Short mmCIF file of C-alpha atoms in Angstrom, two decimals:
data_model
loop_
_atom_site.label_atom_id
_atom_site.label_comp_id
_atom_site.label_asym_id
_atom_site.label_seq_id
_atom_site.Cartn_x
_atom_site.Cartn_y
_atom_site.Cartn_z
CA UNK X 1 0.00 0.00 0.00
CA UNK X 2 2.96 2.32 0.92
CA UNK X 3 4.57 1.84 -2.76
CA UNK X 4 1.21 2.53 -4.02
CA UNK X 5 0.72 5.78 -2.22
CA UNK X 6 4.51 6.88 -3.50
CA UNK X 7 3.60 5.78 -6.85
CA UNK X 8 0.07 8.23 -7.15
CA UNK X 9 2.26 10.77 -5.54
CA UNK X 10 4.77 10.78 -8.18
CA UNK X 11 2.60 10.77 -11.10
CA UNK X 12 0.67 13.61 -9.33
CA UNK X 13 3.93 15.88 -9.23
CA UNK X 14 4.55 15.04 -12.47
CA UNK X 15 0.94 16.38 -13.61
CA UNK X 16 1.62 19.55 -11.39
CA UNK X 17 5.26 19.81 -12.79
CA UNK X 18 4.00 20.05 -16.41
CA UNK X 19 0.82 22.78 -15.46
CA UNK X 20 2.89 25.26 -13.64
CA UNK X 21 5.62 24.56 -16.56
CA UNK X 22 3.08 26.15 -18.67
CA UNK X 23 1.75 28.54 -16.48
CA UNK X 24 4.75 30.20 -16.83
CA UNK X 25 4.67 31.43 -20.48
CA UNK X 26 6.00 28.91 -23.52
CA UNK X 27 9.35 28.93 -24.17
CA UNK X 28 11.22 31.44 -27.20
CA UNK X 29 12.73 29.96 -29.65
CA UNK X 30 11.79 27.05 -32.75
CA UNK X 31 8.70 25.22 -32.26
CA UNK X 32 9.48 21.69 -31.24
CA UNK X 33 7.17 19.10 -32.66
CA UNK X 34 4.36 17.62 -30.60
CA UNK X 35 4.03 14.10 -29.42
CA UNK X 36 0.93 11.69 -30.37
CA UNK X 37 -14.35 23.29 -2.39
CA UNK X 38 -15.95 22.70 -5.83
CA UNK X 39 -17.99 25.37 -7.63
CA UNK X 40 -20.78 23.85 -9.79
CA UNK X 41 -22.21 26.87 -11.71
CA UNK X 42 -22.65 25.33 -15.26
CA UNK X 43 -24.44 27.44 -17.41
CA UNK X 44 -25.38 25.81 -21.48
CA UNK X 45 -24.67 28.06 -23.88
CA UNK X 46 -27.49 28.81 -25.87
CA UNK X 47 -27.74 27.74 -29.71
CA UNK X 48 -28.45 30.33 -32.60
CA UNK X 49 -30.18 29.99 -36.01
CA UNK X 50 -26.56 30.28 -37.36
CA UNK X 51 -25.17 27.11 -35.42
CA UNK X 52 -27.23 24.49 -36.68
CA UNK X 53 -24.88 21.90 -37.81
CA UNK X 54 -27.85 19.67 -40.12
CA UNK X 55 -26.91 21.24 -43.06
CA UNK X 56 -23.06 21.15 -42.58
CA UNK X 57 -21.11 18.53 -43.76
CA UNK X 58 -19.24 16.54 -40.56
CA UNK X 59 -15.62 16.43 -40.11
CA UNK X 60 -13.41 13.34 -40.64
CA UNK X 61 -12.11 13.99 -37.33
CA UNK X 62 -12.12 16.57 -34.39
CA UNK X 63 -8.57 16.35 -32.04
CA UNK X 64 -9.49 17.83 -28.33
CA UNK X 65 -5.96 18.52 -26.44
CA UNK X 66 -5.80 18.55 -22.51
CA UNK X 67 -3.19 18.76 -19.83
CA UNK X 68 -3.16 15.54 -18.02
CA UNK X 69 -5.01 15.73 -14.47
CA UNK X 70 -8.56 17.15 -13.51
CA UNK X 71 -8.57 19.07 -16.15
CA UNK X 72 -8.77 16.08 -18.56
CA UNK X 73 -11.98 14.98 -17.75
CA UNK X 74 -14.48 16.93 -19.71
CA UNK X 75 -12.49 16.05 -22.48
CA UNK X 76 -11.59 12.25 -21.83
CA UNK X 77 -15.64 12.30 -21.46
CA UNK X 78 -16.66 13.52 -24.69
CA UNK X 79 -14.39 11.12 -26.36
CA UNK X 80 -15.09 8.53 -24.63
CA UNK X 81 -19.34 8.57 -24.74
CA UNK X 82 -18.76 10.03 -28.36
CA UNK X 83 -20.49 13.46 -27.33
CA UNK X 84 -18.92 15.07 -30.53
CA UNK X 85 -20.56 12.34 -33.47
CA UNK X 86 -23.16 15.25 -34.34
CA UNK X 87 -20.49 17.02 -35.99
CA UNK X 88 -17.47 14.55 -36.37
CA UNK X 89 -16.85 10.96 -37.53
CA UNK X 90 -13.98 10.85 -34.78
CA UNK X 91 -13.14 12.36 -31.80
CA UNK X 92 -9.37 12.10 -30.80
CA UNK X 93 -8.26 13.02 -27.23
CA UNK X 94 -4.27 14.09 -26.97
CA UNK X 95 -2.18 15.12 -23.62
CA UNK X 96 0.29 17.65 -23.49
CA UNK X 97 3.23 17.15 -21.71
CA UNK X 98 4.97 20.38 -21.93
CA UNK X 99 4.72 23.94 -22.47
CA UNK X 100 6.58 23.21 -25.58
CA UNK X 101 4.51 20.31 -26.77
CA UNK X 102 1.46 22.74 -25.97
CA UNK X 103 2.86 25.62 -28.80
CA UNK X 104 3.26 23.25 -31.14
CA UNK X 105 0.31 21.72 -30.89
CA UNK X 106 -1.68 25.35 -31.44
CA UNK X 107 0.93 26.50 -33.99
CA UNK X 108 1.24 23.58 -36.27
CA UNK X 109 -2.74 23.05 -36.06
CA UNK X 110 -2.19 19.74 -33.89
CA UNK X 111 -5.47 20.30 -31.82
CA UNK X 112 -8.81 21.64 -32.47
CA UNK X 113 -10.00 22.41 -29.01
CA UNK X 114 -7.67 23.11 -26.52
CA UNK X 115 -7.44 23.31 -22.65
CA UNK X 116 -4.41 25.41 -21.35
CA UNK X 117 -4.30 27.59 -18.72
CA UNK X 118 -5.75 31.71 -19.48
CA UNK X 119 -2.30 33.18 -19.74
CA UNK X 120 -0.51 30.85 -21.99
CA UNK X 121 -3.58 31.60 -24.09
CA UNK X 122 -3.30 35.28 -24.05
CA UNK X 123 0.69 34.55 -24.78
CA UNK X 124 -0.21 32.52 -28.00
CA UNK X 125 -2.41 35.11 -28.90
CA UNK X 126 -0.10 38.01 -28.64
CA UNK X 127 2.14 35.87 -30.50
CA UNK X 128 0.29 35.99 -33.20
CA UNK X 129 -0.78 32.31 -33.12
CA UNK X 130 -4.34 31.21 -34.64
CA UNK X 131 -6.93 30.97 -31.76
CA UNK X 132 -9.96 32.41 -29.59
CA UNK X 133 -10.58 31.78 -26.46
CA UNK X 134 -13.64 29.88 -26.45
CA UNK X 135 -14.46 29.80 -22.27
CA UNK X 136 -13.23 29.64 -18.72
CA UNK X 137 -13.53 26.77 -17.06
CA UNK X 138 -11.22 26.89 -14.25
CA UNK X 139 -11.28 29.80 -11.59
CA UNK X 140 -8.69 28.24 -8.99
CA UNK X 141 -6.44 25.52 -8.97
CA UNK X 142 -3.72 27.29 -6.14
CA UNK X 143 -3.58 27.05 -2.04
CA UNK X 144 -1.39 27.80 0.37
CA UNK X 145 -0.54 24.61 2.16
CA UNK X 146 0.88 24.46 5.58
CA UNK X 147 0.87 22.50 9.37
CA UNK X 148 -0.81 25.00 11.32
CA UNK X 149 -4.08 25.03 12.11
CA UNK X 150 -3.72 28.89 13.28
CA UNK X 151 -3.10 30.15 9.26
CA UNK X 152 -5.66 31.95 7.34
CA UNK X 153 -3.74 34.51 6.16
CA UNK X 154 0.26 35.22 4.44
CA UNK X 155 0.23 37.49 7.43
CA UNK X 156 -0.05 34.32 9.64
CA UNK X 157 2.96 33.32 8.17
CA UNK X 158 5.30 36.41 8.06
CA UNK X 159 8.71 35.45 9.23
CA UNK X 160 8.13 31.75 8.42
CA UNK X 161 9.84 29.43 5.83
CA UNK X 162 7.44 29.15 2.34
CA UNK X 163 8.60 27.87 -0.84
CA UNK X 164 7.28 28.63 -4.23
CA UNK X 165 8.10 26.71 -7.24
CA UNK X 166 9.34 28.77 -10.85
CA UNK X 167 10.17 32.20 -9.97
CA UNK X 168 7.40 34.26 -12.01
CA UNK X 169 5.40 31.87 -12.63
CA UNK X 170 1.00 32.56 -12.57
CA UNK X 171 1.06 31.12 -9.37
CA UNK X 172 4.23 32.85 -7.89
CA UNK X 173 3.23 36.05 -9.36
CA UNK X 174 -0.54 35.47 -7.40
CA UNK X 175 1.53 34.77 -4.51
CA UNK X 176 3.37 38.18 -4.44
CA UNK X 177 -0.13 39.97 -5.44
CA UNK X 178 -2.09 38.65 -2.42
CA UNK X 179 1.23 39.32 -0.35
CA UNK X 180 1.56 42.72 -1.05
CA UNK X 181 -2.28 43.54 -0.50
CA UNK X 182 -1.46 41.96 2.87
CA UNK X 183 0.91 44.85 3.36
CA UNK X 184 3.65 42.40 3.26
CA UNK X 185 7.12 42.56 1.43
CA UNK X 186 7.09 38.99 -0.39
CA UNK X 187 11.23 39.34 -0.44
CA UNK X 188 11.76 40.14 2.83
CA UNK X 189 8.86 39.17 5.34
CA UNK X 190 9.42 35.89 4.57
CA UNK X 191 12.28 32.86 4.64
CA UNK X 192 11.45 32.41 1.40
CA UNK X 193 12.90 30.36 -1.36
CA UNK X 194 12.42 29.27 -4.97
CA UNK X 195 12.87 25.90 -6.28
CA UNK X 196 13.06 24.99 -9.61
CA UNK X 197 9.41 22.87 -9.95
CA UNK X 198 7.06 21.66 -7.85
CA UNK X 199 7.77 18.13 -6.85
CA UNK X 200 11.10 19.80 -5.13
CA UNK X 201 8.60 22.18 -3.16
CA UNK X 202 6.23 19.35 -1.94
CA UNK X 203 9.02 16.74 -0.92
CA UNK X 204 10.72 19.92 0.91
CA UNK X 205 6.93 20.33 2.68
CA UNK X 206 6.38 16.59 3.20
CA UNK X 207 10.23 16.25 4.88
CA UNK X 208 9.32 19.18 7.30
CA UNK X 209 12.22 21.23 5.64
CA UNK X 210 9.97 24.32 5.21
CA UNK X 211 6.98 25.24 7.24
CA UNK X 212 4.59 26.38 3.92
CA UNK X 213 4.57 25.66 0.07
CA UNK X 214 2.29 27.77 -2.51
CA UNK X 215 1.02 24.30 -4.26
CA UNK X 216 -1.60 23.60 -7.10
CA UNK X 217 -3.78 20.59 -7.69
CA UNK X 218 -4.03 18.28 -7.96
CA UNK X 219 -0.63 18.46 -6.02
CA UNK X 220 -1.74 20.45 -2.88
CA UNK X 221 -4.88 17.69 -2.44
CA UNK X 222 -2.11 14.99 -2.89
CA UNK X 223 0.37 15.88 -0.40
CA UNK X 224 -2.38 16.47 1.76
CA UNK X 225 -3.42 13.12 1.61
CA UNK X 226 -0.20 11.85 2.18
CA UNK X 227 0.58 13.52 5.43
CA UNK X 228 -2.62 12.17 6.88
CA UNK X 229 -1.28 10.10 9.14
CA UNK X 230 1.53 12.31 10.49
CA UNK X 231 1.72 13.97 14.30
CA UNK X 232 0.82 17.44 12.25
CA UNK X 233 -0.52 16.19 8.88
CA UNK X 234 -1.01 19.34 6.28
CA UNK X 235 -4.26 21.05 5.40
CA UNK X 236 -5.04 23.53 2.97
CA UNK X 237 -4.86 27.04 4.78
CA UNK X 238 -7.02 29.55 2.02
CA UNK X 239 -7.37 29.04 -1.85
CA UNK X 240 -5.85 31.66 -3.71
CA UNK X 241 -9.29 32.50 -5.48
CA UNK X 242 -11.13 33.60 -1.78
CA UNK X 243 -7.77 35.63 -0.82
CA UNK X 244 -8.02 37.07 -4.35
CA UNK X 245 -11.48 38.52 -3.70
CA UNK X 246 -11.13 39.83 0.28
CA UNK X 247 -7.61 41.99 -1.67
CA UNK X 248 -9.61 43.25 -4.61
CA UNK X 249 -12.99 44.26 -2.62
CA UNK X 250 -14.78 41.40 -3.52
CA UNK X 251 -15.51 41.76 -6.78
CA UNK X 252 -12.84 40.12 -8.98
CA UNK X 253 -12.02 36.30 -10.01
CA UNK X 254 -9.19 34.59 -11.27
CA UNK X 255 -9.59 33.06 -14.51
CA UNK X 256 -7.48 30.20 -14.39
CA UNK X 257 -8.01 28.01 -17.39
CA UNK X 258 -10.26 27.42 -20.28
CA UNK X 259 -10.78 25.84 -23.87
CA UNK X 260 -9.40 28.17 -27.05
CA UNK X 261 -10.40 26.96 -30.40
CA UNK X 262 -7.77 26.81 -33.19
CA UNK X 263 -7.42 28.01 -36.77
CA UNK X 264 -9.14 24.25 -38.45
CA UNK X 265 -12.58 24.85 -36.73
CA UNK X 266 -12.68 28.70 -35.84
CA UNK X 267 -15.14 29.21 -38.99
CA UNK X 268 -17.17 26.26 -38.68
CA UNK X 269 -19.92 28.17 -35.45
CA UNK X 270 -21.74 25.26 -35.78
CA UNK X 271 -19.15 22.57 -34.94
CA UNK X 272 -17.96 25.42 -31.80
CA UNK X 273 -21.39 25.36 -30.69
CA UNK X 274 -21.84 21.70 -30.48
CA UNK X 275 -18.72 21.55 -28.46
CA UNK X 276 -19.40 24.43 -26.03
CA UNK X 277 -22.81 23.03 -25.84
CA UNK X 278 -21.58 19.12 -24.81
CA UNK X 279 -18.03 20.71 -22.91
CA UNK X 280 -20.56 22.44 -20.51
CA UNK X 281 -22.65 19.42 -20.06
CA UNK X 282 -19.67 17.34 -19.42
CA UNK X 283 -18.26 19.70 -16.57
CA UNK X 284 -22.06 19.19 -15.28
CA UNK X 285 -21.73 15.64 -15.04
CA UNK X 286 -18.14 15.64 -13.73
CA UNK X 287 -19.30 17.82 -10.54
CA UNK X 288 -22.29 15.85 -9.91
CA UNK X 289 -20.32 12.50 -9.95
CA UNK X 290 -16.81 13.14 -8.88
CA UNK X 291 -16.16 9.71 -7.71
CA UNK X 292 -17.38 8.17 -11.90
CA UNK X 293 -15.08 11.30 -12.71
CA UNK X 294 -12.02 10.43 -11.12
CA UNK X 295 -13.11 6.92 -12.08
CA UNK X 296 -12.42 7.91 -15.67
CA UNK X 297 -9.25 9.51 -15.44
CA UNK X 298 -8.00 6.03 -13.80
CA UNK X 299 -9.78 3.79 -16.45
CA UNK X 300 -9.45 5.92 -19.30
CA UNK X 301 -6.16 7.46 -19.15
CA UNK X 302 -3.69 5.00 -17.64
CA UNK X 303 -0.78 5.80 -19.00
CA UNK X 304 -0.80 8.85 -16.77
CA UNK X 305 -0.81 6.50 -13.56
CA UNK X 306 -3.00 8.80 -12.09
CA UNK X 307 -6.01 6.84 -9.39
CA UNK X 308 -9.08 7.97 -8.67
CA UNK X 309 -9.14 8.76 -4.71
CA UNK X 310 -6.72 11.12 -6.21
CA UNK X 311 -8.24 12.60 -8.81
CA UNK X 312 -12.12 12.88 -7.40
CA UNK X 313 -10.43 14.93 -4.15
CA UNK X 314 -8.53 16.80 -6.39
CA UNK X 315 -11.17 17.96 -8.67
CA UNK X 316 -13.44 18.96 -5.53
CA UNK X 317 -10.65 21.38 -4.80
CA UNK X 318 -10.52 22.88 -7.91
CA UNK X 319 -13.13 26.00 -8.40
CA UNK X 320 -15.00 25.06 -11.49
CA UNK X 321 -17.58 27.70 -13.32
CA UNK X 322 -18.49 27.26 -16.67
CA UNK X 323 -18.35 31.11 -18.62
CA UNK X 324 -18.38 31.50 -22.22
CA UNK X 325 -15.08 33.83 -22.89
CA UNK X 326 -17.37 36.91 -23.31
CA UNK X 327 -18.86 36.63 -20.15
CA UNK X 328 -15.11 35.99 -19.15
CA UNK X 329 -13.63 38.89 -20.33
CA UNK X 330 -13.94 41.20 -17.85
CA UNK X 331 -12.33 39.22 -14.91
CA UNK X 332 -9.75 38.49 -17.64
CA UNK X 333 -8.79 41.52 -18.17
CA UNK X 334 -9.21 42.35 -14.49
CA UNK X 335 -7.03 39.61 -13.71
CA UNK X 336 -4.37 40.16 -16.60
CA UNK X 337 -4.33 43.82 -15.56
CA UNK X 338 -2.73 42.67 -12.19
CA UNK X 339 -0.25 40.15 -13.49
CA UNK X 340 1.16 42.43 -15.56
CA UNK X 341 1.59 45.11 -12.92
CA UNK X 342 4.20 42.25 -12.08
CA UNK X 343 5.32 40.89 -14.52
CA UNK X 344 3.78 41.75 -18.04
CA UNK X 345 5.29 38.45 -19.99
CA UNK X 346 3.07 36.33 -18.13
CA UNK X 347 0.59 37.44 -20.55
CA UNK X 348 2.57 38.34 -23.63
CA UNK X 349 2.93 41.88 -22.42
CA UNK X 350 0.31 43.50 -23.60
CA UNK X 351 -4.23 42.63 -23.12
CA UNK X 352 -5.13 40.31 -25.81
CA UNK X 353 -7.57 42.74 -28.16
CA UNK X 354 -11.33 42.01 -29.38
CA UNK X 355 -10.34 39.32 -31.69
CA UNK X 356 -8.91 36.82 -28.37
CA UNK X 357 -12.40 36.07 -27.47
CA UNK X 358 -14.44 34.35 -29.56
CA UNK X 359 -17.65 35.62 -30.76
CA UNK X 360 -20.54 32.99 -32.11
#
């Protein structure tokens, strides 16, 4: 049982390891080729007379790309119960692996519908890479993750030990937000250090070598689970999307991650609409049955060694709202407005214009 427990572990930082990877902005250079407490507000996006797919021929085959983890499963579900046949002879699911594999994949037309996190989209897109933002999905994903049952705050923490994995990255750059609305100095009211990803961060937390981690899941929900047994086992101290809204009055999000469509389908509405329509139902079914959810991911997808204990309590801790990206925008460009205060390449430098979102 032990081995087992190290094995889900691994696989788990591994999945986290490749997310934040991307969450920090693809890399410059050639494009490499690509390899082969739960929200539940789900809201269908309503058909027009202009997305009625009867009279449009179907496609040979539609390619939906996902990180591996939670975020797989509306995806791995549409495949898998054929949810796409009303437009496509084929559906074809692909993981990402990198943030690397994840360019390619938009700029060499190597996915048709595509889950990434909201920055790396805005990134592509001020690029000048072929795609719209389709929806958010994804609102948190982050937590700060500590021993003490006393924490509720960074404040609770100032003079502590944290570590924070990828210097710059969304989540370290979130960290440093919420830390400075705290009337903190992230560089100097804490022990602080960087590691280089974030299975170094949670092995540091799980071997008592630091005191607090900034962690994403389905990591933070893993390590949790881990330490349960421990004299002081770790808990999950705030999410990152409640701190968010007590330092901005209440009345901004974060936008975490969504779907963009790609060049291939962009002018086809009525193919987008069938997707958007069976994407939302999907994240409807995955909150009401976590346990079949995290079921799939095991069943479906097992090359990613993920089980699903680990991946139903890991999707509960993810906030999950459905929003089609124009009723998005707004808390994206809220959101993108304070990254960039901190670091503009996060999102590419500059706010993605009117033709980011996509418009039925």
């Amino acid at each position: 049982m032990k081995s087992r427990i190290a094995l889900t572990l691994a696989a788990v930082l591994a999945v986290f390891a490749l997310m934040v990877l991307a969450a920090c902005g693809p890399s410059e250079g050639e494009l490499p080729t690509a390899t082969t407490q739960s929200a539940t507000s789900v809201t269908q996006p309503a058909l027009t007379s202009s997305t009625s797919s009867a009279a449009a021929a179907k496609l040979d085959k539609i390619v939906l790309v996902a990180p591996a983890g939670p975020m797989a499963i509306p995806l791995a579900y549409l495949t898998v119960n054929k949810k796409l046949a009303e437009v496509a002879e084929q559906t074809e699911l692909a993981i990402w692996e990198n943030a690397d594999q994840l360019k390619a994949r938009v700029a060499g037309g190597q996915g048709d519908f595509i889950t990434m996190p909201s920055n790396n989209a805005a990134v592509f897109y001020n690029k000048g890479l072929s795609l719209k933002l389709l929806n958010i999905a994804v609102w948190n994903i982050t937590y700060l993750v500590t021993r003490d049952p006393a924490v509720h705050s960074f404040s609770d923490i100032r003079g502590h030990s944290l570590v924070v994995s990828l210097k710059g990255s969304v989540p370290d750059v979130m960290f440093q937000f919420l830390a400075m609305k705290e009337g903190l100095d992230p560089a100097k009211d804490f022990d602080l250090r960087y590691v280089a990803d974030p299975p170094q961060a949670s092995q540091l937390l799980l071997a008592g070598q630091v005191e607090n981690a900034v962690l994403s899941e389905a990591l933070a929900t893993a390590v949790v689970l881990q330490s349960k047994n421990q004299e002081k086992p770790l808990r999950k101290a705030f999410a990152f999307d409640e701190a968010w809204r007590k330092a901005t009055s209440g009345d901004e999000d974060t936008p975490i991650a969504g779907t963009v469509v790609t060049a291939r389908v962009m002018a086809r509405p009525d193919v987008v609409a069938v997707f958007e329509r069976e994407y939302a139902a999907a994240l409807g079914w995955m909150l009401s049955d976590p346990e079949a959810a995290g079921q799939l991911v095991e069943t479906e997808l097992p090359q990613l060694g993920l089980k699903a204990p680990v991946m139903t309590a890991a999707l509960k801790g993810i906030t999950w709202k459905y929003r089609p990206a124009s009723e998005a925008r707004p808390y994206l460009e809220q959101f993108y407005t304070h990254l960039m205060e901190l670091s503009p390449e996060v999102i590419g430098g500059q706010l993605p214009d009117d033709g980011f979102y996509f418009a039925p």
